[in-house]
Coordinates of C-alpha atoms and ligand atoms in Angstrom, one line a residue:
M1356 CA 13.8 -19.7 -22.8
T1357 CA 12.4 -22.7 -24.5
L1358 CA 8.8 -23.8 -24.3
I1359 CA 7.7 -27.3 -25.0
E1360 CA 4.9 -27.2 -27.5
Y1361 CA 2.7 -30.1 -26.8
E1362 CA 1.1 -31.5 -29.9
A1363 CA -2.6 -30.9 -30.4
V1364 CA -4.5 -34.0 -29.5
P1365 CA -7.0 -35.1 -32.2
E1366 CA -10.6 -35.2 -31.4
V1367 CA -12.0 -38.6 -30.5
A1368 CA -15.7 -39.2 -30.9
V1369 CA -16.9 -38.8 -27.4
D1370 CA -20.1 -40.6 -26.5
P1371 CA -22.9 -38.1 -26.5
H1372 CA -24.9 -40.2 -24.0
P1373 CA -22.3 -41.5 -21.5
Q1374 CA -23.6 -44.2 -19.2
R1375 CA -23.2 -43.5 -15.6
G1376 CA -20.8 -45.6 -13.6
T1377 CA -18.3 -46.5 -16.4
V1378 CA -14.9 -47.0 -15.0
V1379 CA -11.7 -47.6 -16.9
M1380 CA -9.0 -49.5 -14.9
K1381 CA -5.5 -49.9 -16.4
F1382 CA -3.0 -52.3 -15.0
G1383 CA 0.7 -52.1 -15.9
G1384 CA 3.3 -54.8 -16.6
T1385 CA 4.3 -55.6 -13.0
S1386 CA 0.7 -55.7 -12.0
V1387 CA 0.0 -58.6 -14.4
A1388 CA 3.3 -60.4 -14.1
G1389 CA 2.4 -64.0 -13.5
P1390 CA -0.7 -66.1 -13.1
E1391 CA -1.2 -65.2 -9.4
R1392 CA -1.1 -61.5 -10.1
L1393 CA -3.5 -61.9 -13.1
R1394 CA -5.9 -63.7 -10.8
G1395 CA -5.5 -60.7 -8.4
V1396 CA -6.4 -58.3 -11.1
A1397 CA -9.4 -60.4 -12.1
K1398 CA -10.6 -60.2 -8.5
R1399 CA -10.3 -56.4 -8.5
L1400 CA -12.2 -56.1 -11.7
V1401 CA -14.9 -58.4 -10.4
S1402 CA -15.3 -56.4 -7.3
A1403 CA -15.6 -53.1 -9.2
H1404 CA -18.3 -54.9 -11.3
E1405 CA -20.1 -56.1 -8.2
G1406 CA -20.0 -52.5 -7.0
G1407 CA -22.4 -51.7 -9.9
N1408 CA -19.9 -50.3 -12.4
R1409 CA -19.6 -50.9 -16.1
V1410 CA -16.0 -52.1 -16.1
V1411 CA -13.5 -51.6 -18.9
A1412 CA -9.9 -52.8 -18.1
V1413 CA -6.8 -52.0 -20.1
L1414 CA -3.9 -54.4 -19.6
S1415 CA -0.2 -54.2 -20.3
A1416 CA 2.0 -57.1 -21.3
M1417 CA 3.1 -59.4 -18.5
G1418 CA 6.4 -58.3 -16.8
A1419 CA 9.2 -57.8 -19.3
T1420 CA 7.3 -59.4 -22.2
T1421 CA 7.6 -56.4 -24.5
D1422 CA 11.4 -56.1 -23.9
E1423 CA 11.8 -59.8 -24.6
L1424 CA 9.8 -59.6 -27.8
L1425 CA 11.9 -56.6 -29.0
S1426 CA 15.1 -58.5 -28.1
L1427 CA 13.9 -61.5 -30.1
A1428 CA 13.2 -59.4 -33.1
H1429 CA 16.7 -57.9 -32.9
Q1430 CA 18.2 -61.4 -32.6
V1431 CA 16.5 -62.4 -35.8
S1432 CA 17.1 -59.1 -37.8
A1433 CA 19.4 -56.2 -37.5
R1434 CA 16.8 -53.8 -38.8
P1435 CA 13.3 -55.3 -38.3
E1436 CA 10.6 -53.9 -40.5
P1437 CA 8.5 -51.5 -38.3
R1438 CA 5.2 -53.1 -39.5
E1439 CA 6.3 -56.6 -38.5
L1440 CA 7.8 -55.3 -35.2
D1441 CA 4.3 -53.9 -34.3
M1442 CA 2.7 -57.3 -35.3
L1443 CA 5.1 -58.9 -32.9
I1444 CA 5.1 -56.6 -29.8
S1445 CA 1.4 -56.0 -29.8
V1446 CA 1.0 -59.7 -28.9
G1447 CA 2.1 -59.3 -25.2
E1448 CA -1.0 -57.2 -24.3
R1449 CA -3.3 -59.8 -25.9
I1450 CA -1.9 -62.6 -23.8
S1451 CA -2.7 -60.6 -20.6
C1452 CA -6.2 -59.9 -21.7
A1453 CA -7.1 -63.4 -22.8
L1454 CA -5.7 -64.9 -19.5
A1455 CA -7.5 -62.3 -17.3
A1456 CA -10.8 -63.0 -19.2
M1457 CA -10.3 -66.7 -18.3
A1458 CA -9.7 -65.9 -14.6
I1459 CA -12.8 -63.6 -14.6
N1460 CA -15.0 -66.4 -16.1
D1461 CA -13.7 -68.7 -13.3
L1462 CA -15.0 -66.2 -10.8
G1463 CA -18.5 -66.6 -12.2
H1464 CA -18.5 -63.3 -14.2
R1465 CA -18.6 -62.8 -17.9
A1466 CA -15.6 -61.2 -19.7
L1467 CA -14.6 -60.4 -23.2
S1468 CA -11.0 -59.7 -24.3
L1469 CA -10.4 -57.5 -27.3
T1470 CA -7.4 -56.5 -29.3
G1471 CA -6.9 -52.7 -29.8
S1472 CA -8.3 -53.1 -33.3
Q1473 CA -11.4 -55.0 -32.1
A1474 CA -11.9 -52.3 -29.4
G1475 CA -12.1 -49.7 -32.2
I1476 CA -8.8 -47.9 -31.4
V1477 CA -7.9 -46.2 -34.8
T1478 CA -4.5 -44.7 -35.2
D1479 CA -2.3 -43.0 -37.8
T1480 CA 0.2 -45.1 -39.7
K1481 CA 3.4 -44.3 -37.8
H1482 CA 4.5 -47.8 -36.6
G1483 CA 6.1 -47.9 -33.2
K1484 CA 4.8 -44.5 -32.2
A1485 CA 1.3 -44.3 -33.6
K1486 CA -1.2 -41.7 -32.4
I1487 CA -4.9 -42.4 -31.7
V1488 CA -7.1 -40.6 -34.2
D1489 CA -10.4 -42.1 -33.3
V1490 CA -12.1 -44.5 -30.9
R1491 CA -15.0 -46.5 -32.4
A1492 CA -16.4 -48.0 -29.2
R1493 CA -19.5 -49.7 -30.5
R1494 CA -18.3 -53.2 -29.7
I1495 CA -17.3 -52.2 -26.1
H1496 CA -20.7 -50.7 -25.5
E1497 CA -22.4 -53.8 -26.8
S1498 CA -20.4 -56.0 -24.5
L1499 CA -21.0 -53.7 -21.5
D1500 CA -24.7 -53.7 -22.3
R1501 CA -24.5 -57.5 -22.0
D1502 CA -23.1 -57.0 -18.5
E1503 CA -19.6 -58.2 -19.4
I1504 CA -16.3 -57.0 -18.1
V1505 CA -14.4 -55.7 -21.2
L1506 CA -10.6 -56.3 -21.4
V1507 CA -8.8 -54.2 -24.0
A1508 CA -5.2 -54.9 -25.0
G1509 CA -3.3 -51.7 -24.3
F1510 CA -0.6 -50.0 -26.4
Q1511 CA -2.0 -50.8 -29.8
G1512 CA -4.6 -50.0 -32.4
V1513 CA -5.3 -50.4 -36.1
S1514 CA -4.1 -47.8 -38.6
T1515 CA -6.2 -46.1 -41.2
E1516 CA -4.4 -48.5 -43.6
Q1517 CA -5.7 -51.5 -41.5
D1518 CA -2.3 -52.5 -40.1
V1519 CA -1.6 -53.2 -36.4
T1520 CA 0.2 -50.3 -34.8
T1521 CA 1.7 -49.7 -31.4
L1522 CA 1.6 -46.4 -29.4
G1523 CA 5.2 -46.1 -28.1
R1524 CA 6.6 -47.5 -24.8
G1525 CA 4.2 -47.0 -21.9
G1526 CA 1.4 -46.7 -24.4
S1527 CA -1.2 -48.6 -22.4
D1528 CA -1.7 -45.5 -20.3
T1529 CA -2.8 -43.7 -23.4
T1530 CA -5.2 -46.5 -24.5
A1531 CA -6.9 -46.2 -21.0
V1532 CA -7.3 -42.4 -21.2
A1533 CA -8.5 -42.4 -24.8
L1534 CA -11.2 -45.0 -23.8
A1535 CA -12.1 -43.1 -20.7
A1536 CA -12.6 -40.0 -22.8
A1537 CA -14.5 -41.8 -25.6
L1538 CA -16.8 -43.6 -23.1
G1539 CA -17.4 -40.6 -20.9
A1540 CA -16.2 -42.7 -18.0
D1541 CA -16.6 -41.4 -14.4
R1542 CA -13.0 -42.4 -13.6
C1543 CA -9.7 -43.5 -15.1
E1544 CA -7.7 -45.4 -12.6
I1545 CA -4.1 -46.3 -13.4
Y1546 CA -2.9 -49.2 -11.3
T1547 CA 0.8 -49.6 -11.1
D1548 CA 3.7 -50.9 -8.9
V1549 CA 4.1 -47.7 -6.8
E1550 CA 1.4 -45.9 -4.7
G1551 CA 1.1 -42.9 -6.9
V1552 CA 3.2 -40.1 -8.4
F1553 CA 6.1 -39.2 -6.1
T1554 CA 8.3 -36.2 -5.6
A1555 CA 11.0 -38.2 -7.3
D1556 CA 11.4 -41.8 -8.6
P1557 CA 11.1 -43.7 -5.3
R1558 CA 13.6 -46.2 -6.7
I1559 CA 16.4 -43.7 -6.5
V1560 CA 15.2 -41.4 -3.8
P1561 CA 13.9 -43.5 -0.9
G1562 CA 12.6 -40.4 1.0
A1563 CA 10.4 -39.3 -1.9
R1564 CA 6.8 -38.6 -0.9
K1565 CA 3.6 -39.5 -2.6
L1566 CA 1.9 -36.4 -4.0
H1567 CA -1.9 -36.2 -3.4
A1568 CA -2.6 -34.0 -6.3
V1569 CA -0.7 -32.9 -9.4
S1570 CA -2.0 -30.5 -12.1
Y1571 CA -2.1 -31.6 -15.8
E1572 CA 0.6 -29.0 -16.6
E1573 CA 3.0 -30.3 -13.9
M1574 CA 2.3 -33.9 -14.9
L1575 CA 3.0 -33.0 -18.6
E1576 CA 6.3 -31.6 -17.7
M1577 CA 7.1 -34.5 -15.3
A1578 CA 6.2 -37.1 -18.0
A1579 CA 8.1 -35.2 -20.7
S1580 CA 11.2 -35.1 -18.5
G1581 CA 11.4 -38.7 -17.4
A1582 CA 8.8 -39.6 -14.8
K1583 CA 7.9 -42.9 -16.5
V1584 CA 4.9 -43.5 -14.3
L1585 CA 2.6 -42.1 -17.0
Q1586 CA 3.2 -41.8 -20.7
L1587 CA 3.3 -38.2 -21.9
R1588 CA 0.7 -38.6 -24.5
C1589 CA -1.8 -40.0 -22.0
V1590 CA -1.5 -36.8 -19.9
E1591 CA -2.0 -34.7 -23.0
F1592 CA -5.2 -36.7 -23.8
A1593 CA -6.4 -36.4 -20.2
R1594 CA -5.9 -32.7 -20.2
N1595 CA -7.5 -32.1 -23.5
H1596 CA -10.6 -34.2 -22.7
G1597 CA -10.9 -33.3 -19.0
V1598 CA -10.3 -36.9 -17.8
T1599 CA -9.3 -37.0 -14.1
L1600 CA -6.7 -39.6 -13.5
H1601 CA -6.1 -41.5 -10.3
V1602 CA -2.6 -43.2 -10.2
R1603 CA -2.6 -45.9 -7.5
S1604 CA -1.1 -49.1 -6.3
T1605 CA -2.2 -52.5 -7.6
F1606 CA -0.9 -54.1 -4.5
A1607 CA -2.2 -51.9 -1.7
D1608 CA -5.8 -50.5 -1.3
V1609 CA -4.8 -46.9 -0.6
E1610 CA -5.5 -43.6 -2.2
G1611 CA -3.0 -42.6 -4.8
T1612 CA -2.4 -39.4 -6.7
W1613 CA -5.1 -37.3 -8.4
I1614 CA -4.2 -35.6 -11.7
G1615 CA -6.5 -32.8 -12.8
E1616 CA -6.9 -29.1 -13.3
E1617 CA -4.7 -26.8 -11.2
D1618 CA -6.3 -26.0 -7.9
A1619 CA -5.1 -23.3 -5.5
R1620 CA -4.9 -25.9 -2.7
M1621 CA -2.3 -27.9 -4.7
L1622 CA 0.1 -25.0 -4.4
E1623 CA -0.7 -23.8 -0.9
K1624 CA 2.2 -25.6 0.7
A1625 CA 4.5 -26.9 -2.1
M1626 CA 5.5 -24.9 -5.1
I1627 CA 7.7 -27.7 -6.4
A1628 CA 5.9 -31.0 -7.4
G1629 CA 9.1 -33.0 -8.0
V1630 CA 12.5 -33.8 -9.5
T1631 CA 12.6 -36.0 -12.6
Y1632 CA 15.5 -37.4 -14.6
E1633 CA 16.5 -39.1 -17.8
T1634 CA 19.7 -41.2 -17.9
D1635 CA 20.0 -41.1 -21.7
E1636 CA 19.6 -37.9 -23.6
A1637 CA 20.4 -37.7 -27.3
V1638 CA 22.0 -34.2 -27.8
Y1639 CA 23.4 -33.1 -31.2
E1640 CA 25.7 -30.3 -32.2
V1641 CA 25.3 -29.1 -35.8
E1642 CA 27.5 -26.5 -37.5
G1643 CA 26.6 -24.5 -40.6
A1644 CA 23.2 -26.0 -41.4
D1645 CA 20.2 -24.0 -42.5
P1646 CA 17.9 -24.3 -39.4
A1647 CA 14.7 -24.4 -41.5
E1648 CA 16.0 -27.2 -43.7
L1649 CA 17.4 -29.0 -40.6
F1650 CA 14.2 -29.1 -38.7
D1651 CA 12.2 -29.8 -41.8
T1652 CA 14.3 -32.9 -42.5
L1653 CA 14.0 -34.0 -38.9
A1654 CA 10.3 -33.5 -38.9
D1655 CA 9.9 -35.6 -42.1
A1656 CA 11.9 -38.3 -40.4
G1657 CA 9.4 -38.3 -37.5
V1658 CA 12.0 -37.0 -35.0
N1659 CA 10.4 -35.3 -32.0
V1660 CA 12.9 -32.4 -31.4
D1661 CA 12.8 -31.2 -27.8
T1662 CA 15.2 -28.4 -26.7
V1663 CA 16.9 -26.2 -29.3
I1664 CA 19.6 -23.7 -28.7
Q1665 CA 21.2 -21.6 -31.4
I1666 CA 24.4 -19.6 -30.9
D1667 CA 25.6 -17.9 -34.1
S1668 CA 25.8 -20.6 -36.8
A1669 CA 25.9 -23.5 -34.2
L1670 CA 22.7 -25.4 -33.3
V1671 CA 22.3 -27.7 -30.4
F1672 CA 19.2 -29.8 -30.1
S1673 CA 17.9 -32.8 -28.1
A1674 CA 15.6 -35.6 -29.2
P1675 CA 14.2 -38.7 -27.6
P1676 CA 16.9 -41.5 -27.6
E1677 CA 14.5 -43.9 -29.3
D1678 CA 14.5 -41.5 -32.3
R1679 CA 18.4 -41.7 -32.5
R1680 CA 18.6 -43.8 -35.6
D1681 CA 16.1 -41.6 -37.5
A1682 CA 17.9 -38.4 -36.3
E1683 CA 21.3 -39.7 -37.4
S1684 CA 20.1 -40.7 -40.9
A1685 CA 18.3 -37.4 -41.3
L1686 CA 21.6 -35.5 -40.3
E1687 CA 23.6 -37.7 -42.8
R1688 CA 21.1 -37.0 -45.6
L1689 CA 21.4 -33.3 -45.0
G1690 CA 25.2 -33.5 -45.3
A1691 CA 25.6 -31.2 -42.2
H1692 CA 28.7 -31.2 -39.9
W1693 CA 27.3 -32.8 -36.8
R1694 CA 28.3 -34.8 -33.8
E1695 CA 26.4 -36.3 -30.9
R1696 CA 27.3 -34.9 -27.5
A1697 CA 27.3 -38.4 -25.9
G1698 CA 27.0 -39.4 -22.3
L1699 CA 24.5 -36.8 -21.1
G1700 CA 21.5 -37.2 -18.9
K1701 CA 18.9 -34.6 -17.7
V1702 CA 17.6 -33.6 -14.3
S1703 CA 14.6 -31.4 -14.1
V1704 CA 12.8 -29.5 -11.3
V1705 CA 9.1 -29.2 -12.0
G1706 CA 6.4 -27.1 -10.1
A1707 CA 3.5 -24.8 -11.0
G1708 CA 4.5 -22.6 -8.0
M1709 CA 7.6 -21.5 -9.9
K1710 CA 5.5 -19.1 -11.9
S1711 CA 4.9 -16.9 -8.9
H1712 CA 7.9 -17.6 -6.6
P1713 CA 11.3 -16.2 -7.6
G1714 CA 14.4 -17.9 -6.4
V1715 CA 13.9 -21.5 -7.7
A1716 CA 16.6 -21.1 -10.3
A1717 CA 19.0 -19.6 -7.8
R1718 CA 18.5 -22.4 -5.4
A1719 CA 18.9 -25.1 -8.1
F1720 CA 22.1 -23.5 -9.5
T1721 CA 23.5 -23.2 -6.0
T1722 CA 22.8 -26.8 -5.3
L1723 CA 24.6 -27.9 -8.5
G1724 CA 27.5 -25.6 -7.7
E1725 CA 27.9 -27.1 -4.2
L1726 CA 27.9 -30.6 -5.6
G1727 CA 30.5 -29.6 -8.2
V1728 CA 28.2 -30.8 -11.0
Q1729 CA 28.6 -29.0 -14.3
S1730 CA 25.7 -28.6 -16.6
Y1731 CA 26.2 -28.7 -20.3
F1732 CA 23.1 -26.6 -20.9
V1733 CA 19.9 -25.6 -19.2
S1734 CA 16.5 -25.3 -20.6
T1735 CA 13.5 -23.8 -18.9
S1736 CA 9.7 -23.5 -19.2
P1737 CA 7.5 -21.4 -16.9
I1738 CA 7.2 -24.4 -14.6
K1739 CA 10.4 -26.4 -15.2
I1740 CA 14.2 -26.0 -15.1
A1741 CA 16.1 -28.8 -16.8
F1742 CA 19.9 -29.4 -16.4
Y1743 CA 21.8 -31.5 -18.9
V1744 CA 24.5 -33.1 -16.9
E1745 CA 27.0 -36.0 -17.3
R1746 CA 25.1 -39.4 -17.0
A1747 CA 27.3 -40.3 -14.0
D1748 CA 26.1 -37.1 -12.1
V1749 CA 22.4 -37.7 -12.6
E1750 CA 21.6 -39.7 -9.5
Q1751 CA 23.4 -37.5 -7.0
T1752 CA 21.9 -34.4 -8.7
V1753 CA 18.4 -35.7 -8.3
K1754 CA 19.0 -36.5 -4.6
A1755 CA 20.6 -33.1 -3.9
L1756 CA 17.8 -31.1 -5.6
H1757 CA 15.2 -33.2 -3.8
D1758 CA 16.8 -32.3 -0.5
A1759 CA 17.4 -28.6 -1.5
F1760 CA 13.6 -28.1 -2.0
D1761 CA 12.7 -30.1 1.1
L1762 CA 10.6 -32.4 -0.9
A1763 CA 10.8 -35.2 1.7
D1764 CA 9.3 -32.9 4.3
A1765 CA 5.8 -33.8 5.5
A1766 CA 5.1 -30.1 6.0
A1767 CA 5.4 -29.7 2.2
A1768 CA 2.6 -32.1 1.6
R1769 CA 0.0 -31.0 -0.8
A1770 CA -3.7 -30.7 -0.1
H1771 CA -6.2 -32.9 -1.9
A1772 CA -7.5 -31.6 -5.1
Ligands
ADP1359 P1 3.5 -49.8 -15.3 O1 4.2 -51.0 -15.8 O2 2.5 -50.0 -14.2 O3 3.0 -48.9 -16.4 P2 5.9 -48.1 -15.1 O4 7.1 -48.9 -14.9 O5 5.6 -47.7 -16.5 O6 4.7 -49.0 -14.6 O7 5.8 -46.8 -14.2 C1 6.0 -47.0 -12.8 C2 7.4 -46.7 -12.4 O8 7.7 -45.3 -12.7 C3 7.7 -46.9 -11.0 O9 8.0 -48.2 -10.7 C4 8.8 -45.9 -10.7 O10 10.1 -46.5 -10.6 C5 8.9 -45.0 -11.9 N1 8.8 -43.6 -11.6 C6 9.7 -42.7 -12.1 N2 9.5 -41.5 -11.6 C7 8.4 -41.6 -10.8 C8 7.7 -40.7 -9.9 N3 8.0 -39.4 -9.9 N4 6.7 -41.2 -9.2 C9 6.4 -42.5 -9.2 N5 7.0 -43.4 -10.0 C10 8.0 -43.0 -10.8
LIG1360 N1 4.0 -53.2 -22.8 C1 4.3 -51.9 -23.4 C2 5.6 -51.4 -22.9 O1 6.3 -52.1 -22.2 C3 3.2 -50.9 -23.1 C4 2.9 -50.5 -21.7 O2 3.3 -51.3 -20.8 O3 2.2 -49.6 -21.4 O4 6.0 -50.3 -23.2
MG1361 MG1 4.0 -47.6 -17.8

């Protein structure tokens, strides 16, 4: 059995005298894609402000801006310098914030846009996947005290070496939660293009149901295994600092999904929270390497090793696809015999009820058997079973497991936390 060890989240200086009524509202890329949508976000922020809240908004880059900037960099250079890449891709979030501030001013309210650095988001020096080590929120407080709506560019900070850093794809979620923790906010609302966290990605399972409540542990496993709706690190932060998250739609005024401590009512009816997937898994087979040396070298290269399996002198491990280049050069440096087992994806079943209900593995294996899908290997935690399968089998496996656990069934709906 493998257990994912989540990294310890550094302390951020939490406001000793939190102001009542502070709300952090984060809007994702689709929510701010275009002038009309940005004006819509501005209206939402203004109405939260008129409702008597101190409003801090965290915005993502508009639509596909980050992808476009990355592609531009790769058209100019085969191996862009990580520092310069961060200078480039951090710009998208700043554009959204400046435009939203203009729209808010036009609505007769005052707003201030800030870069991550100006907002006091201090990170380590790992470009492209920096971690927040401190939040120095003085400037945000001053602006809120002047009754302004504060707009913070998501996904970025300033390193302890004074360089602009970014927090990894989906990192605006983490900016929002770190600010909510540091400001002692009442709520952290994550506005996105779906109505909440679903039992599976609604884009591939049309019958997926919105979950009313998900525990931190389940959401950690779901985010770690492909549910892109929240960045993994944001969930770690929320759990470690006790920030309740509300994931909800930008486009419909309906209740979304609450993420917080496990509550008996969450598990009353549904032991499985959902089925998640990754279409690209980087899996390596290594022969004859010293495991301590191997994993040391990978750690030095900043590769986040996930599942590890050892059989005699053979080691198999997986790592995030975005770490592929670093993993490959580390393996080359080591001079080990290795190859990538290409073409794999991963499908996971996640649910806190698994701890106390036997039979989940049996049902999952039976489902794969009936489909005729082979799994290359399986990894488990107390609340997750993950199957590494051929990429072409991912979608049908997700759908079949979703059916097998009756996740579309209204009777399996979870009670509110
Ligand atoms: P944003 O730009 O708002 O941050 P993301 O694209 O990062 O939005 O995340 C939202 C997307 O996550 C949804 O559009 C959906 O396709 C995908 N997703 C994957 N798994 C899930 C899930 N279990 N529940 C909800 N959304 C999911
Ligand atoms: N714009 C960044 C990305 O596309 C960060 C985010 O949206 O959260 O990954
Ligand atoms: Mg996102």
